[in-house]
XYZ file of N, CA and C in Angstrom:
768
model
N -26.885 7.967 -7.377
C -25.453 8.143 -7.676
C -24.710 8.684 -6.464
N -25.378 9.684 -5.778
C -24.739 10.251 -4.592
C -24.608 9.202 -3.508
N -25.661 8.375 -3.375
C -25.604 7.321 -2.356
C -24.474 6.364 -2.637
N -24.298 6.013 -3.921
C -23.230 5.087 -4.273
C -21.871 5.730 -4.053
N -21.766 7.026 -4.403
C -20.503 7.732 -4.182
C -20.177 7.802 -2.708
N -21.219 8.032 -1.892
C -20.985 8.083 -0.452
C -20.515 6.739 0.065
N -21.076 5.667 -0.492
C -20.653 4.334 -0.073
C -19.195 4.096 -0.421
N -18.783 4.560 -1.614
C -17.380 4.410 -1.998
C -16.496 5.231 -1.082
N -16.997 6.428 -0.683
C -16.215 7.253 0.235
C -15.963 6.507 1.533
N -17.001 5.848 2.046
C -16.826 5.046 3.260
C -15.850 3.916 2.995
N -15.988 3.308 1.821
C -15.126 2.176 1.487
C -13.670 2.571 1.448
N -13.408 3.790 0.947
C -12.027 4.214 0.818
C -11.476 4.785 2.111
N -12.339 5.018 3.094
C -11.888 5.590 4.350
C -11.297 4.549 5.262
N -10.285 3.856 4.804
C -9.672 2.781 5.575
C -8.686 3.371 6.568
N -8.649 2.856 7.768
C -7.714 3.348 8.767
C -6.284 3.143 8.311
N -5.434 4.132 8.577
C -4.033 4.034 8.184
C -3.357 2.853 8.858
N -3.904 2.434 9.984
C -3.315 1.285 10.672
C -3.281 0.058 9.781
N -4.171 -0.016 8.809
C -4.189 -1.182 7.920
C -2.910 -1.307 7.142
N -2.250 -0.156 6.899
C -1.022 -0.236 6.110
C 0.204 -0.007 6.974
N 0.018 0.035 8.302
C 1.153 0.328 9.156
C 1.500 -0.794 10.111
N 0.737 -1.862 10.110
C 0.975 -2.915 11.089
C 2.173 -3.766 10.753
N 3.074 -3.981 11.712
C 4.242 -4.814 11.451
C 3.896 -6.284 11.457
N 4.678 -7.070 10.733
C 4.464 -8.513 10.721
C 5.539 -9.240 11.490
N 6.558 -8.514 11.950
C 7.631 -9.158 12.691
C 7.622 -8.655 14.119
N 7.893 -9.525 15.056
C 7.945 -9.131 16.447
C 9.236 -9.640 17.049
N 9.632 -9.031 18.147
C 10.853 -9.461 18.799
C 10.948 -8.827 20.165
N 12.035 -9.035 20.850
C 12.245 -8.484 22.176
C 13.193 -7.310 22.094
N 12.821 -6.205 22.700
C 13.668 -5.029 22.673
C 14.942 -5.317 23.452
N 16.127 -4.979 22.902
C 17.376 -5.256 23.598
C 17.490 -4.463 24.888
N 18.189 -5.036 25.865
C 18.346 -4.364 27.149
C 19.162 -3.098 27.008
N 20.089 -3.068 26.075
C 20.936 -1.899 25.883
C 20.771 -1.361 24.485
N 20.781 -0.045 24.344
C 20.672 0.597 23.042
C 22.029 1.109 22.577
N 23.124 0.662 23.237
C 24.460 1.114 22.857
C 24.810 0.633 21.467
N 25.521 1.461 20.746
C 26.061 1.100 19.429
C 24.974 0.639 18.469
N 23.816 1.340 18.511
C 22.755 1.017 17.576
C 23.160 1.496 16.194
N 23.214 0.615 15.203
C 23.622 1.032 13.868
C 22.602 1.975 13.255
N 23.062 2.943 12.513
C 22.181 3.885 11.852
C 22.463 3.886 10.369
N 21.512 4.419 9.628
C 21.657 4.544 8.198
C 21.828 6.006 7.838
N 22.316 6.257 6.663
C 22.427 7.615 6.169
C 21.595 7.717 4.902
N 20.292 7.997 5.040
C 19.430 8.078 3.876
C 19.909 9.150 2.906
N 19.521 8.985 1.650
C 19.937 9.939 0.626
C 19.059 11.177 0.686
N 19.141 11.886 1.810
C 18.349 13.090 2.035
C 19.221 14.114 2.734
N 19.005 15.370 2.434
C 19.697 16.436 3.140
C 18.887 16.894 4.342
N 17.614 16.546 4.372
C 16.733 16.934 5.457
C 16.531 15.744 6.385
N 16.565 15.948 7.725
C 16.373 14.825 8.645
C 15.032 14.137 8.415
N 14.980 12.846 8.724
C 13.722 12.124 8.623
C 12.682 12.792 9.509
N 11.479 12.887 8.994
C 10.405 13.509 9.751
C 10.266 14.986 9.472
N 11.307 15.623 8.924
C 11.227 17.036 8.570
C 10.567 17.157 7.202
N 9.469 17.905 7.096
C 8.735 17.956 5.831
C 9.515 18.651 4.727
N 9.437 18.099 3.535
C 10.002 18.724 2.349
C 8.905 18.768 1.293
N 8.856 19.854 0.548
C 7.805 20.000 -0.456
C 7.849 18.865 -1.466
N 9.069 18.423 -1.804
C 9.207 17.389 -2.823
C 8.860 15.993 -2.312
N 8.545 15.857 -1.030
C 8.205 14.550 -0.470
C 6.733 14.195 -0.643
N 5.928 15.104 -1.180
C 4.502 14.825 -1.297
C 3.883 14.654 0.074
N 3.183 13.548 0.287
C 2.554 13.299 1.589
C 3.241 12.136 2.310
N 4.558 12.037 2.164
C 5.339 10.966 2.780
C 5.118 10.905 4.280
N 4.932 9.695 4.784
C 4.778 9.465 6.219
C 5.245 8.046 6.529
N 5.627 7.777 7.791
C 5.995 6.406 8.152
C 4.839 5.453 7.847
N 5.161 4.253 7.417
C 4.113 3.309 7.029
C 4.180 1.987 7.784
N 5.004 1.922 8.827
C 5.145 0.683 9.591
C 5.584 1.030 11.007
N 5.630 0.025 11.851
C 6.121 0.193 13.217
C 7.150 -0.881 13.513
N 8.180 -0.498 14.273
C 9.144 -1.481 14.745
C 8.503 -2.285 15.871
N 9.200 -3.291 16.349
C 8.647 -4.141 17.402
C 8.441 -3.389 18.707
N 9.093 -2.228 18.852
C 8.907 -1.419 20.055
C 7.930 -0.278 19.823
N 7.283 -0.258 18.663
C 6.291 0.766 18.369
C 6.820 1.999 17.671
N 8.128 2.080 17.438
C 8.701 3.242 16.765
C 8.304 3.253 15.291
N 7.795 4.380 14.778
C 7.432 4.454 13.360
C 8.642 4.224 12.461
N 8.395 3.642 11.304
C 9.477 3.315 10.378
C 8.962 3.365 8.944
N 9.915 3.267 8.024
C 9.601 3.259 6.593
C 10.015 1.913 6.001
N 9.098 1.251 5.329
C 9.430 0.017 4.615
C 8.881 0.116 3.196
N 9.535 -0.562 2.282
C 9.063 -0.595 0.898
C 9.772 -1.729 0.170
N 9.312 -2.027 -1.015
C 9.961 -3.047 -1.833
C 11.298 -2.500 -2.318
N 12.285 -3.385 -2.413
C 13.622 -2.968 -2.829
C 13.794 -3.177 -4.325
N 14.814 -2.523 -4.859
C 15.081 -2.644 -6.290
C 15.342 -4.096 -6.683
N 15.985 -4.834 -5.784
C 16.266 -6.241 -6.083
C 15.010 -7.113 -6.022
N 13.898 -6.556 -5.535
C 12.638 -7.298 -5.501
C 11.910 -7.268 -6.846
N 12.395 -6.425 -7.771
C 11.697 -6.275 -9.038
C 11.827 -7.533 -9.897
N 10.808 -7.908 -10.640
C 9.485 -7.290 -10.611
C 8.710 -7.700 -9.358
N 7.898 -6.796 -8.860
C 7.024 -7.121 -7.741
C 5.909 -8.017 -8.275
N 5.816 -9.202 -7.731
C 4.800 -10.145 -8.197
C 3.472 -9.867 -7.489
N 2.437 -9.670 -8.281
C 1.110 -9.340 -7.755
C 0.150 -10.466 -8.117
N -0.290 -11.192 -7.116
C -1.213 -12.309 -7.329
C -2.643 -11.781 -7.340
N -3.277 -11.791 -8.499
C -4.631 -11.255 -8.655
C -5.622 -12.403 -8.784
N -6.630 -12.381 -7.930
C -7.651 -13.425 -7.920
C -8.840 -12.991 -8.766
N -9.316 -13.864 -9.637
C -10.494 -13.569 -10.449
C -11.706 -13.442 -9.529
N -12.422 -12.306 -9.573
C -13.563 -12.122 -8.670
C -14.693 -13.099 -8.971
N -15.379 -13.535 -7.932
C -16.503 -14.450 -8.117
C -17.798 -13.705 -8.418
N -17.834 -12.416 -8.073
C -18.987 -11.573 -8.390
C -18.493 -10.369 -9.168
N -19.020 -10.175 -10.361
C -18.557 -9.090 -11.227
C -19.024 -7.734 -10.721
N -18.379 -6.698 -11.213
C -18.834 -5.338 -10.960
C -20.185 -5.134 -11.649
N -20.897 -4.113 -11.247
C -22.226 -3.836 -11.802
C -22.144 -3.589 -13.313
N -23.009 -4.229 -14.053
C -23.083 -4.097 -15.518
C -21.803 -4.575 -16.210
N -21.061 -5.458 -15.597
C -19.813 -5.952 -16.199
C -19.721 -7.460 -16.001
N -18.907 -8.092 -16.819
C -18.639 -9.518 -16.658
C -17.494 -9.704 -15.667
N -17.287 -10.923 -15.247
C -16.163 -11.210 -14.350
C -14.844 -10.893 -15.038
N -14.765 -11.198 -16.327
C -13.533 -10.924 -17.067
C -13.284 -9.424 -17.181
N -14.336 -8.643 -17.421
C -14.187 -7.189 -17.486
C -13.794 -6.625 -16.121
N -14.355 -7.204 -15.078
C -14.003 -6.779 -13.721
C -12.538 -7.066 -13.438
N -12.089 -8.231 -13.835
C -10.689 -8.614 -13.663
C -9.774 -7.661 -14.432
N -10.134 -7.360 -15.670
C -9.341 -6.433 -16.474
C -9.324 -5.043 -15.848
N -10.453 -4.639 -15.258
C -10.527 -3.330 -14.628
C -9.595 -3.200 -13.440
N -9.570 -4.218 -12.580
C -8.692 -4.142 -11.413
C -7.224 -4.222 -11.824
N -6.908 -5.050 -12.809
C -5.521 -5.129 -13.276
C -5.102 -3.807 -13.909
N -6.019 -3.168 -14.640
C -5.718 -1.872 -15.232
C -5.413 -0.819 -14.177
N -6.162 -0.842 -13.070
C -5.914 0.103 -11.981
C -4.552 -0.142 -11.346
N -4.164 -1.404 -11.234
C -2.849 -1.754 -10.685
C -1.744 -1.317 -11.636
N -1.934 -1.583 -12.926
C -0.935 -1.210 -13.930
C -0.761 0.306 -14.028
N -1.801 1.062 -13.671
C -1.691 2.520 -13.710
C -0.567 3.004 -12.794
N -0.374 2.315 -11.665
C 0.725 2.656 -10.759
C 2.069 2.391 -11.424
N 2.201 1.249 -12.061
C 3.462 0.907 -12.714
C 3.817 1.940 -13.779
N 2.861 2.277 -14.628
C 3.107 3.234 -15.706
C 3.537 4.584 -15.157
N 2.843 5.050 -14.129
C 3.154 6.365 -13.561
C 4.503 6.371 -12.849
N 4.782 5.342 -12.066
C 6.018 5.305 -11.281
C 7.241 5.165 -12.169
N 7.121 4.441 -13.277
C 8.275 4.227 -14.149
C 8.814 5.524 -14.737
N 8.002 6.566 -14.787
C 8.488 7.857 -15.272
C 9.550 8.422 -14.337
N 9.459 8.087 -13.047
C 10.433 8.562 -12.061
C 11.440 7.488 -11.689
N 10.999 6.239 -11.673
C 11.853 5.104 -11.314
C 11.747 4.067 -12.429
N 12.564 4.180 -13.476
C 12.440 3.307 -14.647
C 12.562 1.818 -14.332
N 13.219 1.473 -13.228
C 13.423 0.070 -12.885
C 12.222 -0.555 -12.177
N 11.219 0.251 -11.838
C 10.050 -0.253 -11.112
C 9.189 -1.093 -12.054
N 8.918 -2.332 -11.650
C 8.127 -3.217 -12.505
C 7.189 -4.093 -11.675
N 6.040 -4.380 -12.251
C 5.073 -5.294 -11.658
C 4.890 -6.493 -12.575
N 4.608 -7.628 -11.980
C 4.296 -8.833 -12.747
C 3.006 -9.425 -12.198
N 1.969 -9.467 -13.017
C 0.694 -10.037 -12.594
C 0.778 -11.556 -12.691
N 0.455 -12.241 -11.594
C 0.502 -13.704 -11.563
C -0.828 -14.229 -11.044
N -1.021 -15.533 -11.188
C -2.244 -16.186 -10.719
C -1.877 -17.338 -9.789
N -2.678 -17.496 -8.759
C -2.559 -18.650 -7.852
C -1.155 -18.809 -7.290
N -0.550 -17.703 -6.915
C 0.794 -17.731 -6.322
C 0.714 -17.149 -4.918
N 0.610 -18.011 -3.921
C 0.450 -17.547 -2.543
C 1.735 -16.978 -1.965
N 2.835 -17.109 -2.696
C 4.097 -16.544 -2.228
C 4.419 -15.227 -2.933
N 3.497 -14.720 -3.729
C 3.728 -13.458 -4.437
C 3.879 -12.313 -3.440
N 4.529 -11.246 -3.874
C 4.800 -10.109 -2.989
C 3.521 -9.418 -2.531
N 2.552 -9.307 -3.418
C 1.284 -8.650 -3.099
C 0.143 -9.595 -3.449
N -0.775 -9.757 -2.511
C -1.944 -10.607 -2.719
C -3.180 -9.724 -2.900
N -3.874 -9.889 -4.021
C -5.109 -9.145 -4.293
C -6.252 -10.151 -4.291
N -7.150 -10.021 -3.321
C -8.192 -11.024 -3.124
C -9.582 -10.416 -3.176
N -10.475 -11.073 -3.881
C -11.886 -10.715 -3.848
C -12.521 -11.358 -2.626
N -13.346 -10.595 -1.922
C -14.082 -11.124 -0.775
C -15.567 -10.803 -0.937
N -16.397 -11.700 -0.489
C -17.837 -11.440 -0.565
C -18.208 -10.271 0.338
N -17.600 -10.192 1.496
C -17.835 -9.085 2.413
C -16.512 -8.697 3.064
N -16.377 -7.408 3.352
C -15.239 -6.892 4.097
C -15.749 -6.471 5.466
N -14.986 -6.723 6.507
C -15.399 -6.358 7.856
C -15.709 -4.868 7.936
N -16.840 -4.523 8.550
C -17.230 -3.125 8.663
C -17.959 -2.656 7.411
N -17.926 -1.342 7.169
C -18.633 -0.762 6.033
C -17.769 -0.606 4.794
N -16.511 -0.965 4.875
C -15.594 -0.723 3.765
C -15.821 -1.698 2.620
N -15.511 -1.226 1.406
C -15.543 -2.096 0.231
C -14.174 -2.701 -0.025
N -13.168 -2.241 0.702
C -11.836 -2.791 0.512
C -10.837 -2.197 1.478
N -9.697 -2.816 1.543
C -8.593 -2.278 2.336
C -7.284 -2.810 1.764
N -6.204 -2.101 2.037
C -4.890 -2.539 1.588
C -3.836 -2.118 2.586
N -2.706 -2.776 2.561
C -1.648 -2.422 3.494
C -0.366 -3.179 3.222
N 0.677 -2.791 3.946
C 1.962 -3.481 3.870
C 2.302 -4.048 5.236
N 3.079 -5.100 5.231
C 3.614 -5.665 6.458
C 5.038 -6.105 6.163
N 5.809 -6.302 7.220
C 7.211 -6.668 7.011
C 7.591 -7.837 7.902
N 8.644 -8.500 7.476
C 9.163 -9.644 8.214
C 10.650 -9.752 7.912
N 11.423 -10.141 8.894
C 12.854 -10.355 8.687
C 13.104 -11.855 8.630
N 13.615 -12.317 7.496
C 13.895 -13.731 7.278
C 15.362 -13.879 6.919
N 16.093 -14.633 7.733
C 17.531 -14.845 7.507
C 18.274 -13.518 7.366
N 17.898 -12.567 8.209
C 18.592 -11.285 8.223
C 18.187 -10.326 7.125
N 17.233 -10.703 6.296
C 16.811 -9.849 5.187
C 15.378 -9.387 5.398
N 15.159 -8.103 5.172
C 13.820 -7.543 5.309
C 12.968 -7.943 4.105
N 11.829 -8.515 4.382
C 10.910 -8.896 3.310
C 9.591 -8.160 3.521
N 9.199 -7.403 2.517
C 7.968 -6.618 2.583
C 6.891 -7.337 1.788
N 5.694 -7.355 2.348
C 4.571 -7.992 1.682
C 3.364 -7.060 1.717
N 2.550 -7.140 0.669
C 1.347 -6.321 0.603
C 0.108 -7.182 0.482
N -1.000 -6.657 0.947
C -2.264 -7.386 0.860
C -3.382 -6.412 0.536
N -4.242 -6.805 -0.382
C -5.387 -5.990 -0.785
C -6.600 -6.898 -0.863
N -7.664 -6.486 -0.205
C -8.929 -7.209 -0.284
C -10.016 -6.237 -0.720
N -10.934 -6.718 -1.539
C -12.015 -5.851 -1.998
C -13.278 -6.670 -2.207
N -14.404 -5.988 -2.167
C -15.696 -6.608 -2.444
C -16.376 -5.806 -3.545
N -16.963 -6.492 -4.502
C -17.671 -5.786 -5.562
C -19.073 -5.362 -5.116
N -19.576 -6.022 -4.078
C -20.867 -5.636 -3.506
C -20.760 -5.738 -1.990
N -20.236 -4.687 -1.344
C -19.935 -4.756 0.090
C -21.151 -4.831 0.996
N -22.341 -4.503 0.489
C -23.557 -4.683 1.283
C -24.678 -5.101 0.334
N -25.841 -5.417 0.868
C -26.914 -5.989 0.055
C -27.708 -4.954 -0.728
N -27.613 -3.688 -0.355
C -28.356 -2.649 -1.068
C -27.878 -2.541 -2.515
N -28.792 -2.207 -3.416
C -28.448 -2.121 -4.838
C -27.338 -1.111 -5.074
N -27.408 0.031 -4.374
C -26.404 1.075 -4.595
C -25.013 0.680 -4.103
N -24.929 -0.430 -3.372
C -23.624 -0.903 -2.898
C -22.858 -1.678 -3.966
N -23.519 -2.073 -5.023
C -22.864 -2.855 -6.066
C -22.014 -1.916 -6.912
N -20.695 -2.020 -6.809
C -19.795 -1.099 -7.489
C -19.797 -1.334 -8.991
N -19.786 -0.230 -9.757
C -19.597 -0.373 -11.192
C -18.098 -0.366 -11.488
N -17.738 -0.513 -12.757
C -16.321 -0.637 -13.107
C -15.517 0.601 -12.729
N -16.086 1.789 -12.942
C -15.360 3.018 -12.617
C -15.074 3.096 -11.124
N -16.061 2.739 -10.311
C -15.879 2.767 -8.865
C -14.888 1.700 -8.420
N -14.950 0.544 -9.056
C -14.014 -0.525 -8.708
C -12.577 -0.117 -9.025
N -12.362 0.500 -10.185
C -11.011 0.938 -10.548
C -10.481 1.938 -9.527
N -11.336 2.877 -9.126
C -10.929 3.858 -8.124
C -10.568 3.173 -6.819
N -11.420 2.245 -6.396
C -11.179 1.521 -5.145
C -9.857 0.767 -5.191
N -9.637 -0.006 -6.260
C -8.419 -0.813 -6.367
C -7.186 0.078 -6.475
N -7.271 1.162 -7.249
C -6.128 2.073 -7.360
C -5.760 2.642 -5.999
N -6.760 3.033 -5.232
C -6.514 3.585 -3.895
C -5.879 2.547 -2.972
N -6.487 1.379 -2.904
C -5.987 0.358 -1.983
C -4.626 -0.176 -2.417
N -4.372 -0.235 -3.722
C -3.062 -0.706 -4.172
C -1.977 0.282 -3.767
N -2.313 1.560 -3.704
C -1.354 2.538 -3.200
C -0.911 2.211 -1.788
N -1.839 1.703 -0.977
C -1.481 1.283 0.383
C -0.509 0.105 0.353
N -0.696 -0.825 -0.578
C 0.200 -1.984 -0.636
C 1.604 -1.590 -1.077
N 1.742 -0.420 -1.690
C 3.063 0.084 -2.071
C 3.696 0.909 -0.959
N 2.960 1.114 0.135
C 3.522 1.815 1.280
C 3.012 3.215 1.500
N 2.021 3.650 0.740
C 1.502 5.006 0.890
C 0.358 5.050 1.889
N 0.263 6.184 2.591
C -0.858 6.423 3.481
C -1.892 7.283 2.781
N -2.724 7.968 3.562
C -3.752 8.826 2.989
C -3.247 10.252 2.802
N -3.779 10.918 1.814
C -3.547 12.346 1.618
C -4.923 12.988 1.534
N -5.273 13.761 2.543
C -6.640 14.257 2.648
C -6.871 15.574 1.925
N -5.802 16.256 1.528
C -5.992 17.589 0.947
C -5.120 17.806 -0.281
N -4.891 16.760 -1.059
C -4.080 16.926 -2.260
C -4.668 16.125 -3.412
N -4.206 16.432 -4.610
C -4.656 15.735 -5.809
C -3.945 14.395 -5.872
N -4.607 13.350 -5.419
C -3.933 12.069 -5.236
C -4.934 10.928 -5.275
N -4.490 9.774 -5.763
C -5.316 8.571 -5.683
C -5.549 8.176 -4.234
N -4.717 8.694 -3.321
C -4.818 8.346 -1.913
C -5.699 9.320 -1.134
N -6.305 10.281 -1.837
C -7.308 11.154 -1.235
C -8.635 10.413 -1.285
N -9.238 10.148 -0.132
C -10.424 9.295 -0.128
C -11.719 10.068 0.074
N -11.706 11.358 -0.251
C -12.934 12.138 -0.255
C -13.810 11.680 -1.417
N -15.113 11.724 -1.261
C -15.985 11.214 -2.318
C -15.893 12.051 -3.584
N -15.406 13.289 -3.480
C -15.254 14.109 -4.677
C -14.250 13.515 -5.653
N -13.470 12.550 -5.225
C -12.484 11.920 -6.109
C -13.088 10.760 -6.894
N -14.422 10.633 -6.897
C -15.049 9.461 -7.509
C -14.682 9.292 -8.977
N -14.348 10.376 -9.680
C -13.966 10.254 -11.084
C -12.464 10.059 -11.259
N -11.703 10.155 -10.182
C -10.249 10.062 -10.295
C -9.826 8.602 -10.204
N -9.328 8.068 -11.271
C -8.937 6.665 -11.308
C -7.429 6.534 -11.348
N -6.776 7.382 -12.110
C -5.360 7.209 -12.363
C -4.491 7.904 -11.325
N -3.269 7.449 -11.233
C -2.294 7.946 -10.270
C -1.813 9.330 -10.704
N -1.574 10.211 -9.751
C -1.175 11.581 -10.056
C 0.315 11.795 -9.813
N 0.802 12.961 -10.224
C 2.203 13.314 -9.993
C 2.522 13.348 -8.500
N 1.548 13.750 -7.692
C 1.764 13.793 -6.245
C 2.030 12.399 -5.691
N 1.317 11.415 -6.192
C 1.542 10.036 -5.756
C 2.944 9.564 -6.136
N 3.348 9.846 -7.372
C 4.677 9.439 -7.842
C 5.761 10.143 -7.039
N 5.554 11.421 -6.760
C 6.497 12.203 -5.965
C 6.691 11.567 -4.591
N 5.610 11.118 -3.997
C 5.676 10.513 -2.667
C 6.355 9.148 -2.710
N 6.054 8.352 -3.726
C 6.727 7.058 -3.891
C 8.228 7.258 -4.043
N 8.626 8.229 -4.844
C 10.054 8.480 -5.051
C 10.723 8.889 -3.739
N 10.049 9.726 -2.951
C 10.598 10.133 -1.660
C 10.733 8.937 -0.723
N 9.751 8.039 -0.748
C 9.809 6.841 0.091
C 10.999 5.973 -0.293
N 11.248 5.810 -1.588
C 12.340 4.955 -2.047
C 13.709 5.587 -1.835
N 13.769 6.874 -1.533
C 15.041 7.502 -1.172
C 15.514 7.040 0.200
N 14.581 6.590 1.018
C 14.899 6.146 2.374
C 15.137 4.640 2.344
N 16.275 4.153 2.797
C 16.504 2.702 2.812
C 15.387 1.974 3.556
N 14.858 0.942 2.951
C 13.770 0.201 3.572
C 14.221 -0.379 4.907
N 13.367 -0.234 5.924
C 13.713 -0.710 7.256
C 14.294 0.371 8.140
N 14.185 1.637 7.723
C 14.717 2.749 8.503
C 13.649 3.303 9.433
N 13.999 3.425 10.712
C 13.107 4.051 11.679
C 13.194 5.569 11.546
N 12.251 6.286 12.162
C 12.264 7.745 12.063
C 13.458 8.354 12.785
N 14.103 7.596 13.687
C 15.297 8.105 14.358
C 16.566 7.813 13.559
N 16.414 7.214 12.373
C 17.559 6.952 11.510
C 18.203 5.599 11.710
N 17.781 4.856 12.726
C 18.366 3.535 12.970
C 17.583 2.465 12.224
N 18.154 1.265 12.196
C 17.496 0.137 11.548
C 16.418 -0.461 12.440
N 15.478 -1.154 11.826
C 14.522 -1.943 12.589
C 15.275 -2.896 13.509
N 14.787 -3.076 14.716
C 15.478 -3.890 15.713
C 15.834 -5.289 15.194
N 14.903 -6.027 14.540
C 15.283 -7.368 14.064
C 16.394 -7.357 13.023
N 16.597 -6.245 12.333
C 17.665 -6.162 11.338
C 19.030 -5.941 11.979
N 19.047 -5.557 13.254
C 20.316 -5.283 13.931
C 20.992 -6.552 14.428
N 20.275 -7.673 14.384
C 20.845 -8.900 14.914
C 20.690 -9.012 16.410
N 19.941 -8.073 17.012
C 19.755 -8.074 18.463
C 18.498 -8.831 18.862
N 17.621 -9.039 17.894
C 16.388 -9.779 18.150
C 15.971 -10.413 16.839
N 15.313 -11.531 16.920
C 14.896 -12.209 15.695
C 13.389 -12.134 15.550
N 12.938 -12.095 14.317
C 11.506 -12.017 14.053
C 10.874 -13.382 14.237
N 9.642 -13.376 14.705
C 8.901 -14.624 14.815
C 8.102 -14.817 13.545
């Protein structure tokens, strides 16, 4: 059991870069004059810690490397989540039970977040490659991880479009103890789905995003996670830490 828990700990120890990589690139303008800025609904400057922000941190980078905040917008609701039926079931479970387990872990986020943001909604879809979030089963994940998740952004016709991706393996290595059971799978999917919503890691708080192995029994989303999501949504999506918009949103450079 300890060996399996340790394996899950490794699986959940995904680099934050997985959820911070930008999907849009462009050329930095020669002049920074008259850079438009936003006025987020905060009394505290961006980057200044507030207790009510939970473990809020930038989750993306602009084309010049400046940290930024991106997330799904209210007009994106419902967020369409394309869930792929796994080809290998969790340990002691059927493929259908495994599918229900991962969807349940995803729905746990919706239920928890709606208490703070009633308009937040998810829609589970099948075989939709244009869905906002792609959840894919893989036979193997690169490295020792059992899964990873993240967000990326792109500017299309002047509009910021955020996309999420989650990949997981039910048996990330050939050893018997590597075959995840349903409880471990739910924990894994809940953690990685938090990344697709724009959250990073929280190493010292009661959170689905805490990837210490002691969290092996923690499946559901906590108040700390909801608090952090709410703080993220207070910041207009596409805002850099200096308060300005992402460069491609300024009309000074276009995304590829």
